CSV table of C-alpha atoms and ligand atoms in Angstrom, one decimal:
chain,number,residue,atom,x,y,z
A,1,MET,CA,18.8,-17.3,16.9
A,2,GLY,CA,15.7,-15.7,15.4
A,3,LYS,CA,15.1,-15.9,11.7
A,4,LYS,CA,16.4,-13.5,9.3
A,5,ALA,CA,14.3,-11.4,6.7
A,6,ILE,CA,14.9,-9.3,3.9
A,7,ILE,CA,12.4,-6.6,3.4
A,8,SER,CA,12.4,-4.6,0.2
A,9,GLY,CA,10.3,-1.4,0.5
A,10,ILE,CA,11.2,-1.1,4.2
A,11,THR,CA,10.9,2.9,3.9
A,12,GLY,CA,7.4,2.7,2.8
A,13,GLN,CA,4.1,2.4,4.7
A,14,ASP,CA,3.8,-1.5,4.9
A,15,GLY,CA,7.6,-2.0,5.1
A,16,SER,CA,7.9,0.1,8.4
A,17,TYR,CA,4.8,-1.7,10.0
A,18,LEU,CA,6.3,-5.2,9.0
A,19,ALA,CA,9.7,-4.4,10.3
A,20,GLU,CA,8.2,-3.6,13.7
A,21,LEU,CA,6.1,-6.6,13.7
A,22,LEU,CA,9.1,-8.9,12.7
A,23,LEU,CA,11.3,-7.3,15.3
A,24,GLY,CA,8.7,-7.9,17.9
A,25,LYS,CA,8.8,-11.8,16.8
A,26,GLY,CA,12.6,-11.9,17.2
A,27,TYR,CA,13.6,-11.7,13.6
A,28,GLU,CA,17.1,-10.3,12.4
A,29,VAL,CA,15.5,-7.8,9.9
A,30,TYR,CA,17.6,-6.5,6.9
A,31,GLY,CA,15.8,-3.7,5.2
A,32,LEU,CA,16.9,-2.5,1.7
A,33,GLN,CA,17.0,1.1,1.1
A,34,ARG,CA,17.4,3.0,-2.2
A,35,ARG,CA,19.5,6.0,-2.5
A,36,ALA,CA,17.8,9.3,-2.5
A,37,SER,CA,18.9,12.9,-2.2
A,38,LEU,CA,17.0,13.6,0.9
A,39,PRO,CA,16.5,11.2,3.7
A,40,ASN,CA,14.0,8.6,2.8
A,41,THR,CA,13.6,6.7,6.2
A,42,GLY,CA,11.4,8.9,8.3
A,43,ARG,CA,8.9,5.8,8.9
A,44,ILE,CA,11.6,3.6,10.1
A,45,ASP,CA,13.9,6.1,12.2
A,46,HIS,CA,12.7,5.0,15.4
A,47,LEU,CA,14.1,1.5,14.7
A,48,TYR,CA,17.9,2.3,14.1
A,49,GLY,CA,19.7,1.0,17.1
A,50,ARG,CA,17.2,-1.6,18.1
A,51,LYS,CA,18.5,-5.1,18.3
A,52,GLY,CA,18.4,-7.3,15.1
A,53,PHE,CA,17.7,-4.1,12.9
A,54,ASN,CA,20.0,-3.6,9.8
A,55,MET,CA,19.8,-1.7,6.7
A,56,THR,CA,21.7,-1.8,3.5
A,57,TYR,CA,21.6,-0.2,0.0
A,58,ALA,CA,19.9,-2.1,-2.9
A,59,ASP,CA,17.9,-1.2,-5.9
A,60,LEU,CA,15.4,-3.7,-7.3
A,61,SER,CA,16.7,-2.6,-10.8
A,62,ASP,CA,20.2,-3.6,-9.9
A,63,SER,CA,20.5,-7.6,-10.5
A,64,SER,CA,24.0,-7.5,-9.2
A,65,ASN,CA,23.5,-5.9,-6.2
A,66,LEU,CA,20.6,-8.2,-5.3
A,67,LEU,CA,22.7,-11.2,-5.7
A,68,ARG,CA,25.3,-9.8,-3.4
A,69,VAL,CA,23.2,-8.8,-0.9
A,70,ILE,CA,21.0,-12.0,-0.9
A,71,LYS,CA,24.0,-14.2,-0.8
A,72,LYS,CA,25.7,-12.2,1.9
A,73,ILE,CA,22.7,-12.1,4.2
A,74,GLY,CA,21.2,-15.8,3.5
A,75,PRO,CA,17.6,-14.8,4.6
A,76,ASP,CA,15.0,-17.5,5.6
A,77,GLU,CA,12.5,-15.1,4.2
A,78,PHE,CA,12.3,-12.3,1.7
A,79,TYR,CA,9.4,-10.0,1.7
A,80,ASN,CA,9.1,-7.9,-1.6
A,81,LEU,CA,7.4,-5.0,-0.8
A,82,GLY,CA,9.4,-2.4,-2.9
A,83,ALA,CA,7.6,-0.9,-5.7
A,84,GLN,CA,6.5,2.2,-7.6
A,85,SER,CA,3.0,2.0,-6.0
A,86,HIS,CA,1.3,4.8,-7.3
A,87,VAL,CA,-1.3,3.9,-9.9
A,88,GLY,CA,-1.7,7.2,-11.6
A,89,VAL,CA,2.0,8.0,-11.6
A,90,SER,CA,2.4,4.7,-13.4
A,91,PHE,CA,0.9,6.3,-16.5
A,92,ASP,CA,3.5,8.9,-16.4
A,93,VAL,CA,6.6,6.7,-15.8
A,94,PRO,CA,5.6,3.0,-17.1
A,95,GLU,CA,8.9,1.9,-18.0
A,96,PHE,CA,10.3,2.7,-14.5
A,97,THR,CA,7.0,1.2,-13.0
A,98,VAL,CA,7.5,-2.2,-14.9
A,99,ASN,CA,11.4,-2.3,-14.3
A,100,THR,CA,10.8,-2.0,-10.6
A,101,ASN,CA,7.5,-3.9,-10.1
A,102,ALA,CA,7.7,-6.7,-12.8
A,103,LEU,CA,11.4,-7.4,-13.2
A,104,GLY,CA,12.3,-6.5,-9.7
A,105,PRO,CA,10.7,-9.6,-8.5
A,106,LEU,CA,11.8,-11.6,-11.5
A,107,ARG,CA,15.5,-10.6,-10.5
A,108,ILE,CA,14.9,-11.7,-7.0
A,109,LEU,CA,13.5,-15.0,-7.9
A,110,GLU,CA,16.4,-15.8,-10.3
A,111,THR,CA,18.8,-14.8,-7.4
A,112,ILE,CA,16.8,-17.2,-5.0
A,113,ARG,CA,17.0,-19.9,-7.8
A,114,ASN,CA,20.5,-19.5,-8.8
A,115,LEU,CA,21.6,-19.6,-5.1
A,116,GLY,CA,19.6,-22.7,-4.5
A,117,LEU,CA,19.0,-21.5,-1.0
A,118,PRO,CA,15.8,-22.3,0.9
A,119,ILE,CA,14.4,-18.8,0.9
A,120,LYS,CA,10.6,-18.2,1.1
A,121,TYR,CA,9.6,-15.3,-0.9
A,122,TYR,CA,6.6,-13.1,-0.5
A,123,GLN,CA,5.2,-11.0,-3.5
A,124,ALA,CA,3.2,-8.0,-2.9
A,125,SER,CA,0.7,-8.5,-5.1
A,126,SER,CA,-2.4,-6.1,-5.6
A,127,SER,CA,-6.3,-5.7,-6.0
A,128,GLU,CA,-5.3,-3.4,-8.7
A,129,MET,CA,-4.9,-6.4,-10.9
A,130,PHE,CA,-8.6,-6.9,-11.2
A,131,GLY,CA,-8.9,-3.5,-12.7
A,132,LYS,CA,-12.3,-3.4,-14.6
A,133,VAL,CA,-13.7,-6.1,-12.5
A,134,LEU,CA,-14.9,-9.3,-14.2
A,135,GLU,CA,-16.5,-10.8,-10.7
A,136,THR,CA,-17.8,-9.2,-7.4
A,137,PRO,CA,-16.6,-9.7,-4.9
A,138,GLN,CA,-13.2,-10.5,-6.2
A,139,LYS,CA,-11.7,-13.8,-5.1
A,140,VAL,CA,-8.6,-15.5,-5.5
A,141,THR,CA,-9.8,-17.1,-8.7
A,142,THR,CA,-11.3,-13.9,-10.3
A,143,PRO,CA,-9.5,-13.1,-13.6
A,144,PHE,CA,-7.4,-10.1,-13.9
A,145,ASN,CA,-8.3,-7.3,-15.9
A,146,PRO,CA,-5.7,-4.5,-15.2
A,147,GLN,CA,-6.4,-1.0,-16.4
A,148,SER,CA,-2.8,0.8,-15.8
A,149,PRO,CA,1.0,-0.2,-16.1
A,150,TYR,CA,0.9,-0.6,-12.5
A,151,GLY,CA,-1.6,-3.1,-12.5
A,152,LEU,CA,-0.1,-4.9,-15.5
A,153,SER,CA,3.2,-4.9,-13.7
A,154,LYS,CA,1.7,-6.4,-10.8
A,155,VAL,CA,0.1,-9.2,-13.0
A,156,PHE,CA,3.4,-10.0,-14.5
A,157,ALA,CA,5.0,-10.3,-11.1
A,158,TYR,CA,2.1,-12.5,-9.7
A,159,HIS,CA,2.5,-15.0,-12.4
A,160,ILE,CA,6.3,-15.1,-12.3
A,161,THR,CA,5.8,-15.8,-8.7
A,162,LYS,CA,3.7,-18.7,-9.4
A,163,ILE,CA,5.9,-19.8,-12.1
A,164,TYR,CA,8.9,-20.1,-9.9
A,165,ARG,CA,6.9,-21.7,-7.2
A,166,THR,CA,5.5,-24.7,-9.5
A,167,GLY,CA,8.7,-24.8,-11.9
A,168,TYR,CA,11.5,-24.6,-9.3
A,169,SER,CA,9.8,-25.7,-6.0
A,170,ILE,CA,10.6,-22.4,-4.3
A,171,PHE,CA,8.2,-21.4,-1.6
A,172,ALA,CA,7.0,-18.3,-3.5
A,173,SER,CA,3.5,-17.0,-2.3
A,174,ASN,CA,1.4,-13.9,-3.6
A,175,GLY,CA,-0.7,-11.8,-1.1
A,176,ILE,CA,-3.2,-10.1,-3.2
A,177,LEU,CA,-3.8,-7.2,-1.0
A,178,PHE,CA,-6.7,-4.7,-1.4
A,179,ASN,CA,-5.9,-1.0,-0.4
A,180,HIS,CA,-4.7,-0.6,2.8
A,181,GLU,CA,-4.1,2.7,4.7
A,182,SER,CA,-2.4,4.3,7.9
A,183,PRO,CA,-1.1,7.4,9.1
A,184,ARG,CA,2.1,6.3,7.4
A,185,ARG,CA,0.5,6.4,3.9
A,186,GLY,CA,2.1,8.5,1.3
A,187,GLN,CA,0.4,11.8,1.3
A,188,ASN,CA,-0.5,11.6,-2.6
A,189,PHE,CA,-2.9,8.7,-2.0
A,190,VAL,CA,-6.6,9.5,-1.6
A,191,THR,CA,-7.3,8.5,2.0
A,192,ARG,CA,-4.1,10.6,3.5
A,193,LYS,CA,-4.6,13.4,0.9
A,194,VAL,CA,-8.2,13.9,2.4
A,195,THR,CA,-7.0,13.5,6.2
A,196,MET,CA,-3.9,15.7,5.7
A,197,GLY,CA,-6.3,18.4,3.6
A,198,LEU,CA,-9.2,18.6,5.6
A,199,SER,CA,-7.0,19.0,8.7
A,200,ARG,CA,-5.3,21.9,7.4
A,201,ILE,CA,-8.7,23.2,6.3
A,202,SER,CA,-10.2,22.8,9.7
A,203,LEU,CA,-7.2,24.6,11.3
A,204,GLY,CA,-7.6,27.3,8.8
A,205,LEU,CA,-4.2,26.6,7.0
A,206,GLN,CA,-5.9,25.8,3.6
A,207,LYS,CA,-9.1,26.9,1.8
A,208,THR,CA,-9.9,23.9,-0.4
A,209,LEU,CA,-8.8,20.4,-1.5
A,210,ARG,CA,-8.8,19.4,-4.9
A,211,LEU,CA,-9.6,15.6,-5.8
A,212,GLY,CA,-10.3,13.6,-8.9
A,213,ASN,CA,-13.0,10.9,-9.2
A,214,LEU,CA,-15.1,11.0,-6.0
A,215,ASP,CA,-17.4,7.9,-7.1
A,216,ALA,CA,-14.4,5.5,-7.1
A,217,LYS,CA,-15.1,2.8,-4.5
A,218,ARG,CA,-12.4,0.8,-2.5
A,219,ASP,CA,-12.1,-1.8,0.0
A,220,TRP,CA,-10.2,0.1,2.5
A,221,GLY,CA,-8.5,-1.8,5.3
A,222,TYR,CA,-5.6,-0.9,7.9
A,223,SER,CA,-1.8,-1.4,7.0
A,224,LYS,CA,-1.0,-2.6,10.5
A,225,ASP,CA,-3.8,-5.4,10.1
A,226,TYR,CA,-2.6,-6.5,6.6
A,227,VAL,CA,1.2,-6.8,7.6
A,228,GLU,CA,0.0,-9.5,10.1
A,229,ALA,CA,-1.7,-11.3,7.2
A,230,ILE,CA,1.7,-10.6,5.2
A,231,TRP,CA,3.9,-12.5,7.8
A,232,LYS,CA,1.2,-15.3,8.2
A,233,ILE,CA,1.2,-16.1,4.3
A,234,LEU,CA,5.0,-17.0,4.6
A,235,GLN,CA,4.1,-19.1,7.9
A,236,HIS,CA,1.6,-21.3,5.9
A,237,LYS,CA,2.5,-24.9,5.4
A,238,LYS,CA,2.9,-24.5,1.8
A,239,PRO,CA,3.3,-21.7,-0.6
A,240,ASP,CA,-0.1,-20.4,-2.1
A,241,ASP,CA,-1.8,-17.3,-3.0
A,242,PHE,CA,-4.1,-15.5,-0.8
A,243,LEU,CA,-6.6,-12.5,-1.0
A,244,ILE,CA,-6.4,-10.0,1.9
A,245,ALA,CA,-9.7,-7.5,2.0
A,246,THR,CA,-12.2,-6.1,4.7
A,247,GLY,CA,-15.2,-7.3,2.1
A,248,GLU,CA,-16.6,-3.7,2.6
A,249,THR,CA,-16.7,-1.1,-0.2
A,250,HIS,CA,-16.9,2.9,0.1
A,251,SER,CA,-16.6,5.6,-2.1
A,252,VAL,CA,-14.2,8.4,-2.0
A,253,ARG,CA,-16.9,10.7,-1.2
A,254,GLU,CA,-18.1,8.7,1.6
A,255,TRP,CA,-14.4,8.8,3.0
A,256,VAL,CA,-14.6,12.6,2.8
A,257,GLU,CA,-17.8,12.6,4.7
A,258,GLU,CA,-16.5,10.6,7.5
A,259,VAL,CA,-13.2,12.4,7.9
A,260,GLY,CA,-15.0,15.7,7.7
A,261,LYS,CA,-17.4,14.4,10.7
A,262,HIS,CA,-14.1,13.8,13.0
A,263,LEU,CA,-13.4,17.5,12.3
A,264,GLY,CA,-16.7,19.1,13.1
A,265,MET,CA,-17.6,19.3,9.3
A,266,LYS,CA,-21.0,18.2,7.9
A,267,ILE,CA,-19.9,18.0,4.4
A,268,GLU,CA,-22.7,18.1,1.5
A,269,TRP,CA,-22.5,17.6,-2.2
A,270,LYS,CA,-23.8,20.4,-4.7
A,271,GLY,CA,-23.2,20.5,-8.5
A,272,LYS,CA,-22.4,17.6,-10.9
A,273,GLY,CA,-19.2,16.5,-12.8
A,274,LEU,CA,-16.5,19.0,-12.7
A,275,LYS,CA,-18.4,21.6,-11.2
A,276,GLU,CA,-19.3,19.6,-8.1
A,277,LYS,CA,-18.4,21.0,-4.8
A,278,GLY,CA,-18.2,19.6,-1.4
A,279,ILE,CA,-19.4,22.4,1.2
A,280,ASP,CA,-19.3,22.2,4.8
A,281,LYS,CA,-22.7,23.0,5.8
A,282,LYS,CA,-21.7,24.4,9.2
A,283,THR,CA,-19.6,27.0,7.7
A,284,GLY,CA,-21.2,27.5,4.1
A,285,LYS,CA,-17.6,27.2,2.8
A,286,ILE,CA,-16.4,25.1,-0.2
A,287,VAL,CA,-13.9,22.5,1.1
A,288,ILE,CA,-13.6,20.2,-1.8
A,289,GLU,CA,-13.6,20.7,-5.6
A,290,VAL,CA,-13.0,18.6,-8.6
A,291,ASP,CA,-9.7,18.8,-10.6
A,292,PRO,CA,-9.4,16.8,-13.7
A,293,ILE,CA,-5.6,16.6,-13.3
A,294,HIS,CA,-6.3,13.8,-10.6
A,295,PHE,CA,-8.4,11.8,-13.3
A,296,ARG,CA,-6.5,8.9,-14.6
A,297,PRO,CA,-6.6,7.5,-18.5
A,298,ASN,CA,-8.3,4.6,-17.4
A,299,GLU,CA,-10.4,4.6,-13.9
A,300,VAL,CA,-10.5,1.3,-11.6
A,301,GLU,CA,-14.4,2.0,-10.4
A,302,PHE,CA,-14.9,-0.6,-7.9
A,303,LEU,CA,-13.1,-3.2,-6.0
A,304,GLN,CA,-14.6,-5.1,-3.1
A,305,GLY,CA,-12.6,-8.4,-1.9
A,306,ASP,CA,-13.6,-11.8,-0.6
A,307,SER,CA,-10.8,-12.9,1.8
A,308,SER,CA,-12.7,-16.1,2.9
A,309,LYS,CA,-9.8,-18.3,1.9
A,310,ALA,CA,-7.3,-16.4,4.1
A,311,ARG,CA,-9.6,-16.3,7.0
A,312,LYS,CA,-10.2,-20.0,7.3
A,313,LEU,CA,-6.5,-21.0,6.4
A,314,LEU,CA,-4.4,-18.3,7.7
A,315,LYS,CA,-7.0,-17.5,10.8
A,316,TRP,CA,-6.6,-13.9,9.7
A,317,LYS,CA,-9.3,-11.3,9.8
A,318,PRO,CA,-9.2,-7.5,9.7
A,319,ARG,CA,-9.6,-5.7,12.9
A,320,THR,CA,-10.3,-2.0,12.1
A,321,THR,CA,-13.5,-1.0,10.5
A,322,PHE,CA,-13.8,1.8,7.7
A,323,LYS,CA,-15.1,4.2,10.3
A,324,ALA,CA,-12.4,3.5,12.9
A,325,LEU,CA,-9.8,3.9,10.1
A,326,ALA,CA,-11.1,7.4,9.2
A,327,LYS,CA,-11.1,8.0,13.0
A,328,LEU,CA,-7.5,7.1,13.5
A,329,MET,CA,-5.9,8.6,10.6
A,330,THR,CA,-7.6,12.0,10.9
A,331,GLU,CA,-6.9,12.2,14.7
A,332,ALA,CA,-2.9,11.3,13.7
A,333,ASP,CA,-3.0,14.0,11.1
A,334,LEU,CA,-4.6,16.5,13.2
A,335,ILE,CA,-1.5,16.2,15.6
A,336,TYR,CA,0.7,16.0,12.3
A,337,VAL,CA,-0.4,19.2,10.9
A,338,ARG,CA,-0.1,20.9,14.4
A,339,GLU,CA,3.2,19.9,14.6
A,340,GLU,CA,4.3,21.1,11.2
A,341,VAL,CA,3.0,24.6,12.0
A,342,ALA,CA,4.7,24.7,15.4
A,343,GLN,CA,7.9,23.8,13.4
A,344,GLY,CA,7.4,26.7,11.0
A,345,HIS,CA,6.6,25.0,8.0
A,346,PRO,CA,5.3,26.7,5.1
A,347,VAL,CA,1.5,27.3,5.2
A,348,THR,CA,-0.3,26.9,1.8
A,349,LYS,CA,-3.4,29.0,1.7
B,1,LIG,P1,5.1,2.5,-0.3
B,1,LIG,O1,4.6,3.2,0.8
B,1,LIG,O2,5.0,3.4,-1.9
B,1,LIG,O3,6.4,1.8,-0.6
B,1,LIG,C1,7.2,1.5,-1.7
B,1,LIG,C2,8.5,1.3,-1.3
B,1,LIG,O4,9.3,0.6,-2.2
B,1,LIG,C3,9.3,2.4,-0.7
B,1,LIG,O5,10.2,1.7,0.6
B,1,LIG,C4,10.1,2.7,-1.8
B,1,LIG,O6,11.4,3.5,-1.5
B,1,LIG,C5,10.4,1.3,-2.4
B,1,LIG,N1,11.0,1.2,-3.8
B,1,LIG,C6,10.4,2.0,-4.7
B,1,LIG,N2,11.4,1.8,-5.9
B,1,LIG,C7,12.0,0.9,-5.6
B,1,LIG,C8,13.1,0.7,-6.2
B,1,LIG,N3,13.5,0.5,-7.4
B,1,LIG,N4,14.3,-0.4,-5.4
B,1,LIG,C9,14.0,-0.4,-4.3
B,1,LIG,N5,12.8,0.0,-3.6
B,1,LIG,C10,11.9,0.9,-4.4
B,1,LIG,O7,3.9,1.2,-0.8
B,1,LIG,P2,3.2,0.6,0.3
B,1,LIG,O8,1.8,1.0,0.2
B,1,LIG,O9,4.1,0.3,1.4
B,1,LIG,O10,3.1,-1.0,-0.5
B,1,LIG,C11,4.1,-1.9,-0.3
B,1,LIG,C12,3.8,-3.0,-1.5
B,1,LIG,O11,2.5,-3.4,-1.3
B,1,LIG,C13,3.9,-2.3,-2.8
B,1,LIG,O12,4.5,-3.3,-3.8
B,1,LIG,C14,2.7,-2.0,-3.4
B,1,LIG,O13,2.6,-1.9,-4.6
B,1,LIG,C15,2.1,-3.2,-2.8
B,1,LIG,N6,0.4,-2.8,-2.6
B,1,LIG,C16,0.1,-2.0,-1.6
B,1,LIG,C17,-1.3,-1.7,-1.4
B,1,LIG,C18,-1.8,-0.5,-0.4
B,1,LIG,O14,-3.0,-0.4,-0.6
B,1,LIG,N7,-0.9,0.0,0.2
B,1,LIG,C19,-2.4,-2.8,-1.6
B,1,LIG,C20,-1.7,-3.8,-2.8
B,1,LIG,C21,-0.2,-4.0,-2.9
B,1,LIG,P3,11.5,5.1,-1.2
B,1,LIG,O15,10.8,5.1,0.1
B,1,LIG,O16,12.9,5.1,-1.4
B,1,LIG,O17,10.6,5.8,-2.2
B,2,LIG,N1,-4.4,9.5,-5.4
B,2,LIG,C1,-5.5,10.3,-5.7
B,2,LIG,N2,-5.9,11.5,-5.6
B,2,LIG,N3,-6.7,9.4,-6.1
B,2,LIG,C2,-7.7,9.9,-6.1
B,2,LIG,C3,-8.1,11.3,-6.1
B,2,LIG,C4,-6.8,12.0,-5.8
B,2,LIG,O1,-6.9,13.4,-5.6
B,2,LIG,N4,-9.1,11.9,-6.1
B,2,LIG,C5,-10.2,10.6,-6.5
B,2,LIG,N5,-9.0,9.7,-6.5
B,2,LIG,C6,-9.4,8.1,-6.6
B,2,LIG,C7,-8.5,7.4,-7.6
B,2,LIG,O2,-8.8,7.6,-9.0
B,2,LIG,C8,-8.8,5.9,-7.4
B,2,LIG,O3,-10.0,5.6,-8.0
B,2,LIG,C9,-9.0,6.0,-5.6
B,2,LIG,O4,-9.3,7.4,-5.4
B,2,LIG,C10,-8.0,5.5,-4.8
B,2,LIG,O5,-6.8,6.2,-5.5
B,2,LIG,P1,-5.4,5.9,-4.5
B,2,LIG,O6,-5.4,6.3,-3.2
B,2,LIG,O7,-4.2,6.3,-5.1
B,2,LIG,O8,-5.1,4.3,-4.9
B,2,LIG,P2,-5.3,3.2,-5.7
B,2,LIG,O9,-6.4,2.4,-5.6
B,2,LIG,O10,-5.1,3.8,-6.9
B,2,LIG,O11,-3.9,2.7,-5.6
B,2,LIG,C11,-3.7,1.9,-4.2
B,2,LIG,O12,-4.2,0.4,-4.0
B,2,LIG,C12,-3.8,-0.5,-4.7
B,2,LIG,C13,-4.6,-1.7,-4.4
B,2,LIG,O13,-6.1,-1.6,-5.1
B,2,LIG,C14,-2.0,1.7,-4.1
B,2,LIG,O14,-1.8,1.6,-2.7
B,2,LIG,C15,-1.4,0.6,-5.0
B,2,LIG,O15,-0.1,0.6,-4.8
B,2,LIG,C16,-2.4,-0.6,-4.5
B,2,LIG,O16,-1.9,-1.7,-5.4
């Protein structure tokens, strides 16, 4: 019989790709789904009915329910991907963010400890923990300097994972993943916001796209490559902490230009600060404007990871370049937007 894995956050970007990966490897997958007033399973609807795929209601804020579910399933592996994952939103809902992202992992680890079962635990740690970076490129050993409630909640989760590993001999590992994107990325993260927004503009469905800090730089990879690393981290012979990144860094501005190219635009920048505009040279139209509503109280300006430890010990490396990522996401969103229009979705001019 195949291994059993619980995935929290299965309805999210990474959870959906990880579920596909594990099912392909013959796992029995148990996804934790939280209650929502509208369907929240769009990314995994295609998996219902597939052999080995199961879903159950659970919430990371509910210890008794986590205990019941983990005890009943008795998994070999627990992938904790569930989180309030939006950094900007974490300034608006800090308590909820900390409850889910910091206390959620503690609740799972306490359950594993109390049950005394040999469950391997994966914690979805984040490059956002490096915050205002103290070293470049960032390594597994670089000190954290978080700048948001989200970043700090993840620092707690990172350390509590290590503490349960060393204190109670639980196979508990951290994957410090740098930004990773895909056509399944939430639409309020910058890469997807740009691929969706510029696709709509190219089809004449929207006039401009309003963004925040255009100078922020990120080390962007592809979610499908990164879930392979997540799986490999729990297959490593001993629990440990790994950093997963491409090693390349690009600005939001470069992402906009690259996506624009795939839509036949040539975006040039005019003006400074709040008055800066992105203009499509081919049409002369303004396509990007700056809106301070998207600025954060504290900003993480720069991230670039050194994943040499994972490349050596896990034999993992990213396969998708920045340019390839921009191409695949833009192509997917052009189709997505055309389908939205065909289905009669409202058009926001
Ligand atoms: P995502 O798309 O936002 O998915 C988050 C998932 O967590 C969703 O399934 C969400 O459920 C679930 N969730 C939120 N609050 C919950 C709660 N209280 N109880 C149970 N489930 C809850 O995030 P992602 O991009 O896939 O990222 C996966 C994990 O990796 C997150 O922990 C994130 O912080 C971390 N991470 C992501 C990146 C990245 O660049 N993507 C980088 C480093 C670390 P709903 O669908 O119901 O909202
Ligand atoms: N979301 C968003 N929307 N970000 C914008 C915008 C905008 O309109 N304009 C500029 N940005 C800038 C943000 O200020 C940030 O510097 C950068 O674009 C990336 O923002 P996001 O895509 O929201 O990602 P993030 O880096 O804040 O957080 C993501 O990566 C983390 C790993 O470093 C999330 O996936 C986190 O969950 C993850 O841990």
